Amino acid sequence: MARTSRFTGRLLAGAALTAASALLLSACADGGTGGEGSGEKGAVAMSFAGLDIQIWNDMLPFMEESVQAAGYEFITDNPEWNAQTQVSNWESWIARGDVRAIMGYPVQSDAMVAVTSQAAGAGIPVLGYGSEWEGVEAAVVFDHLADGQVLGEQAAEWIAETYPDEEVDVALLGYPDTDLGRLRGEGIRAALDAADLDLNINEHSVLNLDDGYSAVQNQLNAFPDTKVWLAVANDPALGAYQALTDAGVSPTDESILLGNIDGTDAELAVVGEEDSFWRLLFLTPAREIAEANAEMLVAAAEGEPVEDVTLEQTQVTSENAESFLLENQ
């Protein structure tokens, strides 16, 4: 068991190192930096709410490759979950004069309406990723509510089979401050409520690895017999896994269920282990998301009509986990 804990620790360290590298490559004080492409057609910009989310770091190289192949410079930023910083970065992109399209996952959707209008006035189309708001021309989106419901339904089935006649403590690791976190959380909760099980559901607002780790500690202090852990994203789920194994839970404990939406190599390594208590994982591969984003950005930059693209989640099991690793995408 100590061996597994050390292995997971390396996964966490690797995830943090990758995120830190992306920060150095992608962010600077003036709102963003680009790659080495010629940018002969100008630039396109991608703005995530923060670069502490591993899957976003996984996506950036794929996006950069596609954008540069189309003849554009690829620029991005790191607003560190500060809405005003994100707005300021976009204003600096508009002022550059060579940015042909902007795509973003907003810290707060409402906060981006004014700068989106400003971009439109400058002839720059604005696109959404994972969220839409007033003024967005199109977006690459997910059905967050439905995705959450699928996770909740499968968790409910496992609970009904494993604890048919018992009250079960459930920790829901959500994040209501963004559309993605709020809708996925609502979907999970709706599915659990509809299952008519004896559940004590406690919600925690979590954003990253550290939040997930702390949420487990807080949950176990209040409800030490918690059996079910459901997260709206991968980073908090990975933090939760580390906290549980550090607390002495066996990685193959038959009484525990961990499940979440989204995944990177770190989560796939654990889910790929046979009999892992990380039983449920649904994701869209990073390359698939990145290529959909890049295709829409380039099309908008070239004045082509764009429309919403909805991406679907795939269930990952120990049998197929390896096929989703970055090196196999």
CSV table of C-alpha atoms in Angstrom, one decimal:
chain,number,residue,atom,x,y,z
A,1,MET,CA,0.0,0.0,0.0
A,2,ALA,CA,2.9,2.4,0.7
A,3,ARG,CA,4.1,1.7,-2.8
A,4,THR,CA,0.8,2.8,-4.3
A,5,SER,CA,0.8,6.0,-2.2
A,6,ARG,CA,4.3,6.9,-3.4
A,7,PHE,CA,3.2,6.2,-7.0
A,8,THR,CA,0.3,8.5,-6.7
A,9,GLY,CA,2.5,11.1,-5.2
A,10,ARG,CA,4.7,11.0,-8.3
A,11,LEU,CA,1.5,11.5,-10.4
A,12,LEU,CA,0.6,14.6,-8.4
A,13,ALA,CA,4.1,15.9,-8.6
A,14,GLY,CA,4.2,15.3,-12.4
A,15,ALA,CA,0.9,17.1,-12.8
A,16,ALA,CA,2.1,20.1,-10.9
A,17,LEU,CA,5.4,20.2,-12.9
A,18,THR,CA,3.5,20.1,-16.2
A,19,ALA,CA,1.2,22.9,-15.0
A,20,ALA,CA,4.2,25.0,-13.9
A,21,SER,CA,5.9,24.5,-17.3
A,22,ALA,CA,2.8,25.6,-19.1
A,23,LEU,CA,2.7,28.7,-17.0
A,24,LEU,CA,6.2,29.6,-17.9
A,25,LEU,CA,5.5,29.0,-21.6
A,26,SER,CA,2.1,30.6,-21.8
A,27,ALA,CA,1.7,33.5,-19.4
A,28,CYS,CA,3.4,36.9,-19.0
A,29,ALA,CA,2.5,40.2,-17.3
A,30,ASP,CA,1.1,41.8,-20.4
A,31,GLY,CA,-1.7,39.2,-20.8
A,32,GLY,CA,-0.1,36.5,-22.8
A,33,THR,CA,2.6,35.2,-25.1
A,34,GLY,CA,2.6,33.3,-28.3
A,35,GLY,CA,4.4,30.3,-29.8
A,36,GLU,CA,7.1,30.3,-32.5
A,37,GLY,CA,4.7,30.2,-35.5
A,38,SER,CA,5.2,32.8,-38.2
A,39,GLY,CA,1.8,34.4,-37.6
A,40,GLU,CA,1.7,35.4,-41.2
A,41,LYS,CA,-2.1,35.6,-41.0
A,42,GLY,CA,-2.1,37.3,-37.6
A,43,ALA,CA,-2.9,35.7,-34.2
A,44,VAL,CA,-5.7,33.8,-32.5
A,45,ALA,CA,-6.0,33.7,-28.7
A,46,MET,CA,-7.2,31.1,-26.2
A,47,SER,CA,-8.0,32.2,-22.7
A,48,PHE,CA,-8.6,29.6,-19.9
A,49,ALA,CA,-9.7,30.8,-16.5
A,50,GLY,CA,-6.5,29.5,-15.0
A,51,LEU,CA,-3.7,27.2,-15.8
A,52,ASP,CA,-3.8,25.1,-12.7
A,53,ILE,CA,-6.3,22.7,-14.4
A,54,GLN,CA,-4.2,19.9,-15.9
A,55,ILE,CA,-6.4,19.0,-18.9
A,56,TRP,CA,-6.2,22.6,-20.1
A,57,ASN,CA,-2.4,22.3,-20.1
A,58,ASP,CA,-2.7,19.0,-22.0
A,59,MET,CA,-4.8,20.8,-24.7
A,60,LEU,CA,-2.6,23.8,-25.3
A,61,PRO,CA,0.2,22.0,-27.3
A,62,PHE,CA,-2.4,20.3,-29.6
A,63,MET,CA,-4.1,23.7,-30.2
A,64,GLU,CA,-0.9,25.4,-30.9
A,65,GLU,CA,0.1,22.7,-33.4
A,66,SER,CA,-3.2,23.1,-35.3
A,67,VAL,CA,-3.3,26.9,-35.2
A,68,GLN,CA,0.3,27.3,-36.4
A,69,ALA,CA,-0.2,24.9,-39.2
A,70,ALA,CA,-3.0,27.2,-40.4
A,71,GLY,CA,-0.6,30.1,-40.5
A,72,TYR,CA,-1.5,31.9,-37.2
A,73,GLU,CA,0.4,32.8,-34.1
A,74,PHE,CA,-1.2,31.2,-31.0
A,75,ILE,CA,-1.4,33.3,-27.9
A,76,THR,CA,-2.8,32.5,-24.5
A,77,ASP,CA,-2.9,33.8,-20.9
A,78,ASN,CA,-3.2,32.9,-17.3
A,79,PRO,CA,-5.7,35.1,-15.4
A,80,GLU,CA,-5.4,32.8,-12.3
A,81,TRP,CA,-9.2,32.8,-11.8
A,82,ASN,CA,-9.4,36.6,-11.6
A,83,ALA,CA,-12.2,37.9,-13.8
A,84,GLN,CA,-10.8,41.4,-14.1
A,85,THR,CA,-7.4,40.1,-15.1
A,86,GLN,CA,-9.0,38.0,-17.8
A,87,VAL,CA,-10.9,41.1,-19.1
A,88,SER,CA,-7.7,43.2,-19.0
A,89,ASN,CA,-5.9,40.5,-21.0
A,90,TRP,CA,-8.6,40.4,-23.6
A,91,GLU,CA,-8.5,44.2,-23.9
A,92,SER,CA,-4.7,44.0,-24.5
A,93,TRP,CA,-5.3,41.4,-27.3
A,94,ILE,CA,-7.9,43.7,-28.9
A,95,ALA,CA,-5.5,46.6,-28.8
A,96,ARG,CA,-2.7,44.5,-30.5
A,97,GLY,CA,-4.4,44.9,-33.9
A,98,ASP,CA,-3.4,41.5,-35.3
A,99,VAL,CA,-5.7,39.2,-33.2
A,100,ARG,CA,-8.3,37.7,-35.6
A,101,ALA,CA,-10.4,35.6,-33.1
A,102,ILE,CA,-10.6,35.0,-29.3
A,103,MET,CA,-11.9,31.9,-27.5
A,104,GLY,CA,-12.3,31.6,-23.8
A,105,TYR,CA,-13.4,29.7,-20.8
A,106,PRO,CA,-14.5,32.6,-18.5
A,107,VAL,CA,-13.8,33.0,-14.9
A,108,GLN,CA,-17.3,34.5,-14.8
A,109,SER,CA,-19.4,34.6,-17.9
A,110,ASP,CA,-21.2,37.8,-17.1
A,111,ALA,CA,-17.9,39.6,-16.6
A,112,MET,CA,-17.0,39.0,-20.2
A,113,VAL,CA,-20.0,40.5,-21.9
A,114,ALA,CA,-18.6,44.1,-22.2
A,115,VAL,CA,-15.2,43.0,-23.5
A,116,THR,CA,-16.9,40.6,-25.9
A,117,SER,CA,-18.9,43.5,-27.3
A,118,GLN,CA,-15.6,45.5,-27.5
A,119,ALA,CA,-14.0,42.8,-29.5
A,120,ALA,CA,-17.0,42.6,-31.8
A,121,GLY,CA,-16.7,46.3,-32.4
A,122,ALA,CA,-13.1,45.8,-33.5
A,123,GLY,CA,-14.2,43.0,-35.9
A,124,ILE,CA,-12.8,40.2,-33.7
A,125,PRO,CA,-15.2,37.2,-33.3
A,126,VAL,CA,-15.4,35.8,-29.7
A,127,LEU,CA,-16.0,32.1,-29.2
A,128,GLY,CA,-16.8,30.1,-26.0
A,129,TYR,CA,-15.2,26.9,-24.7
A,130,GLY,CA,-17.4,25.0,-22.3
A,131,SER,CA,-19.6,28.0,-21.7
A,132,GLU,CA,-21.6,30.6,-23.7
A,133,TRP,CA,-22.5,34.2,-22.8
A,134,GLU,CA,-24.0,37.2,-24.6
A,135,GLY,CA,-22.1,38.2,-27.7
A,136,VAL,CA,-20.4,34.8,-28.3
A,137,GLU,CA,-20.7,33.7,-32.0
A,138,ALA,CA,-20.4,30.0,-31.2
A,139,ALA,CA,-18.8,27.6,-28.7
A,140,VAL,CA,-17.3,24.2,-28.2
A,141,VAL,CA,-19.5,22.9,-25.4
A,142,PHE,CA,-20.5,19.9,-23.4
A,143,ASP,CA,-23.9,18.9,-22.1
A,144,HIS,CA,-22.8,19.5,-18.5
A,145,LEU,CA,-26.1,18.7,-17.0
A,146,ALA,CA,-26.5,15.5,-18.9
A,147,ASP,CA,-22.9,14.5,-18.2
A,148,GLY,CA,-23.4,15.0,-14.5
A,149,GLN,CA,-26.6,12.9,-14.6
A,150,VAL,CA,-24.8,10.0,-16.2
A,151,LEU,CA,-22.2,10.0,-13.5
A,152,GLY,CA,-24.9,10.3,-10.8
A,153,GLU,CA,-26.9,7.5,-12.3
A,154,GLN,CA,-24.1,5.0,-12.5
A,155,ALA,CA,-23.0,6.0,-8.9
A,156,ALA,CA,-26.6,5.4,-7.7
A,157,GLU,CA,-26.6,1.9,-9.4
A,158,TRP,CA,-23.4,1.0,-7.5
A,159,ILE,CA,-24.8,2.3,-4.2
A,160,ALA,CA,-28.0,0.3,-4.7
A,161,GLU,CA,-26.1,-2.9,-5.3
A,162,THR,CA,-23.5,-2.4,-2.6
A,163,TYR,CA,-25.6,-0.8,0.2
A,164,PRO,CA,-29.2,-1.7,-0.6
A,165,ASP,CA,-30.5,-1.3,3.0
A,166,GLU,CA,-28.1,1.3,4.5
A,167,GLU,CA,-27.8,5.0,4.7
A,168,VAL,CA,-24.7,6.1,2.7
A,169,ASP,CA,-22.7,9.2,3.2
A,170,VAL,CA,-21.8,10.9,-0.2
A,171,ALA,CA,-19.4,13.7,-0.8
A,172,LEU,CA,-20.1,15.8,-3.8
A,173,LEU,CA,-17.0,17.8,-4.9
A,174,GLY,CA,-18.5,20.6,-7.1
A,175,TYR,CA,-17.7,24.1,-8.1
A,176,PRO,CA,-20.8,26.3,-8.4
A,177,ASP,CA,-19.0,29.5,-9.5
A,178,THR,CA,-18.7,28.4,-13.2
A,179,ASP,CA,-21.3,27.1,-15.5
A,180,LEU,CA,-19.5,23.8,-15.9
A,181,GLY,CA,-19.2,23.1,-12.2
A,182,ARG,CA,-22.7,24.3,-11.4
A,183,LEU,CA,-24.5,22.3,-14.1
A,184,ARG,CA,-22.4,19.1,-13.6
A,185,GLY,CA,-23.1,19.3,-9.9
A,186,GLU,CA,-26.8,19.8,-10.5
A,187,GLY,CA,-26.9,16.8,-12.8
A,188,ILE,CA,-25.1,14.5,-10.3
A,189,ARG,CA,-27.4,15.7,-7.5
A,190,ALA,CA,-30.6,15.2,-9.6
A,191,ALA,CA,-29.6,11.7,-10.5
A,192,LEU,CA,-28.9,10.8,-6.9
A,193,ASP,CA,-32.1,12.3,-5.7
A,194,ALA,CA,-34.1,10.5,-8.3
A,195,ALA,CA,-32.7,7.1,-7.3
A,196,ASP,CA,-34.7,7.2,-4.0
A,197,LEU,CA,-31.8,5.9,-1.9
A,198,ASP,CA,-31.0,6.6,1.7
A,199,LEU,CA,-28.2,9.1,1.1
A,200,ASN,CA,-26.6,11.8,3.2
A,201,ILE,CA,-25.1,14.1,0.5
A,202,ASN,CA,-22.6,16.8,1.5
A,203,GLU,CA,-21.4,19.3,-1.1
A,204,HIS,CA,-18.0,20.9,-1.1
A,205,SER,CA,-16.8,23.7,-3.4
A,206,VAL,CA,-13.5,22.6,-4.9
A,207,LEU,CA,-11.4,23.8,-7.8
A,208,ASN,CA,-8.0,22.0,-7.8
A,209,LEU,CA,-5.9,19.2,-6.3
A,210,ASP,CA,-5.4,20.8,-3.0
A,211,ASP,CA,-9.1,21.6,-2.6
A,212,GLY,CA,-9.9,18.0,-3.3
A,213,TYR,CA,-7.5,16.8,-0.7
A,214,SER,CA,-8.8,19.2,1.9
A,215,ALA,CA,-12.4,18.3,1.1
A,216,VAL,CA,-11.7,14.7,1.9
A,217,GLN,CA,-10.2,15.6,5.2
A,218,ASN,CA,-13.2,17.8,6.1
A,219,GLN,CA,-15.7,15.2,5.0
A,220,LEU,CA,-14.0,12.4,7.0
A,221,ASN,CA,-13.9,14.6,10.1
A,222,ALA,CA,-17.6,15.1,9.9
A,223,PHE,CA,-18.6,11.7,8.4
A,224,PRO,CA,-15.8,9.2,8.9
A,225,ASP,CA,-17.7,6.4,7.2
A,226,THR,CA,-18.2,8.2,3.8
A,227,LYS,CA,-18.2,5.6,1.0
A,228,VAL,CA,-19.0,7.6,-2.1
A,229,TRP,CA,-17.0,10.5,-3.6
A,230,LEU,CA,-18.1,12.2,-6.8
A,231,ALA,CA,-16.3,15.1,-8.4
A,232,VAL,CA,-17.2,17.5,-11.3
A,233,ALA,CA,-13.6,17.6,-12.6
A,234,ASN,CA,-10.4,15.6,-12.6
A,235,ASP,CA,-8.1,17.6,-10.5
A,236,PRO,CA,-10.2,17.6,-7.3
A,237,ALA,CA,-10.8,13.9,-7.8
A,238,LEU,CA,-7.1,13.2,-8.0
A,239,GLY,CA,-6.6,15.2,-4.8
A,240,ALA,CA,-9.4,13.2,-3.2
A,241,TYR,CA,-7.8,9.9,-4.3
A,242,GLN,CA,-4.5,11.0,-2.7
A,243,ALA,CA,-6.2,12.0,0.5
A,244,LEU,CA,-8.1,8.7,0.8
A,245,THR,CA,-5.0,6.6,0.2
A,246,ASP,CA,-3.0,8.7,2.6
A,247,ALA,CA,-5.7,8.1,5.2
A,248,GLY,CA,-5.1,4.4,4.8
A,249,VAL,CA,-7.8,3.4,2.3
A,250,SER,CA,-6.7,0.5,0.2
A,251,PRO,CA,-6.6,1.4,-3.6
A,252,THR,CA,-8.7,-1.7,-4.2
A,253,ASP,CA,-11.2,-1.2,-1.3
A,254,GLU,CA,-14.4,-2.8,-2.4
A,255,SER,CA,-16.5,-0.6,-0.2
A,256,ILE,CA,-15.5,2.8,-1.7
A,257,LEU,CA,-16.5,4.5,-5.0
A,258,LEU,CA,-14.7,7.5,-6.5
A,259,GLY,CA,-16.0,8.9,-9.7
A,260,ASN,CA,-15.6,12.1,-11.8
A,261,ILE,CA,-15.8,13.8,-15.2
A,262,ASP,CA,-12.7,14.7,-17.2
A,263,GLY,CA,-9.4,13.0,-17.1
A,264,THR,CA,-5.7,13.2,-17.8
A,265,ASP,CA,-2.8,10.7,-17.7
A,266,ALA,CA,-2.6,11.0,-13.9
A,267,GLU,CA,-6.2,9.8,-13.5
A,268,LEU,CA,-6.0,7.2,-16.3
A,269,ALA,CA,-3.0,5.6,-14.5
A,270,VAL,CA,-5.2,4.9,-11.5
A,271,VAL,CA,-8.4,4.0,-13.2
A,272,GLY,CA,-6.3,1.6,-15.4
A,273,GLU,CA,-5.4,-0.4,-12.3
A,274,GLU,CA,-7.7,-3.5,-12.0
A,275,ASP,CA,-10.1,-3.3,-9.1
A,276,SER,CA,-9.3,0.3,-8.3
A,277,PHE,CA,-11.9,2.0,-6.1
A,278,TRP,CA,-11.8,4.8,-8.7
A,279,ARG,CA,-14.7,3.1,-10.5
A,280,LEU,CA,-16.2,5.8,-12.7
A,281,LEU,CA,-14.5,8.2,-15.1
A,282,PHE,CA,-16.0,10.0,-18.1
A,283,LEU,CA,-13.9,12.1,-20.4
A,284,THR,CA,-13.4,13.6,-23.8
A,285,PRO,CA,-9.7,13.2,-25.0
A,286,ALA,CA,-7.6,16.3,-24.7
A,287,ARG,CA,-6.7,16.2,-28.4
A,288,GLU,CA,-10.3,15.9,-29.5
A,289,ILE,CA,-11.2,19.0,-27.5
A,290,ALA,CA,-8.1,20.9,-28.6
A,291,GLU,CA,-8.7,20.2,-32.3
A,292,ALA,CA,-12.4,21.2,-32.1
A,293,ASN,CA,-11.3,24.5,-30.4
A,294,ALA,CA,-8.5,25.2,-32.9
A,295,GLU,CA,-10.8,24.4,-35.9
A,296,MET,CA,-13.4,26.8,-34.7
A,297,LEU,CA,-10.8,29.5,-33.9
A,298,VAL,CA,-9.2,29.3,-37.3
A,299,ALA,CA,-12.6,29.3,-39.1
A,300,ALA,CA,-13.7,32.4,-37.2
A,301,ALA,CA,-10.4,34.1,-37.9
A,302,GLU,CA,-10.9,33.5,-41.6
A,303,GLY,CA,-14.4,34.9,-41.6
A,304,GLU,CA,-16.1,31.6,-42.1
A,305,PRO,CA,-19.5,30.9,-40.4
A,306,VAL,CA,-19.2,29.0,-37.1
A,307,GLU,CA,-21.8,27.1,-35.1
A,308,ASP,CA,-21.8,25.3,-31.7
A,309,VAL,CA,-20.1,22.0,-31.4
A,310,THR,CA,-21.1,19.7,-28.6
A,311,LEU,CA,-18.6,17.1,-27.5
A,312,GLU,CA,-19.5,13.8,-25.9
A,313,GLN,CA,-18.0,12.0,-22.9
A,314,THR,CA,-16.7,8.4,-23.1
A,315,GLN,CA,-16.6,6.1,-20.1
A,316,VAL,CA,-13.1,4.9,-19.2
A,317,THR,CA,-12.5,1.5,-17.6
A,318,SER,CA,-9.4,-0.5,-16.7
A,319,GLU,CA,-9.7,-2.2,-20.1
A,320,ASN,CA,-9.6,0.9,-22.2
A,321,ALA,CA,-7.7,3.5,-20.1
A,322,GLU,CA,-4.4,3.1,-21.8
A,323,SER,CA,-5.9,4.1,-25.2
A,324,PHE,CA,-6.7,7.6,-23.8
A,325,LEU,CA,-3.2,8.4,-22.6
A,326,LEU,CA,-1.7,11.5,-24.3
A,327,GLU,CA,0.9,9.4,-26.1
A,328,ASN,CA,-1.8,7.4,-27.7
A,329,GLN,CA,-4.0,10.2,-28.8
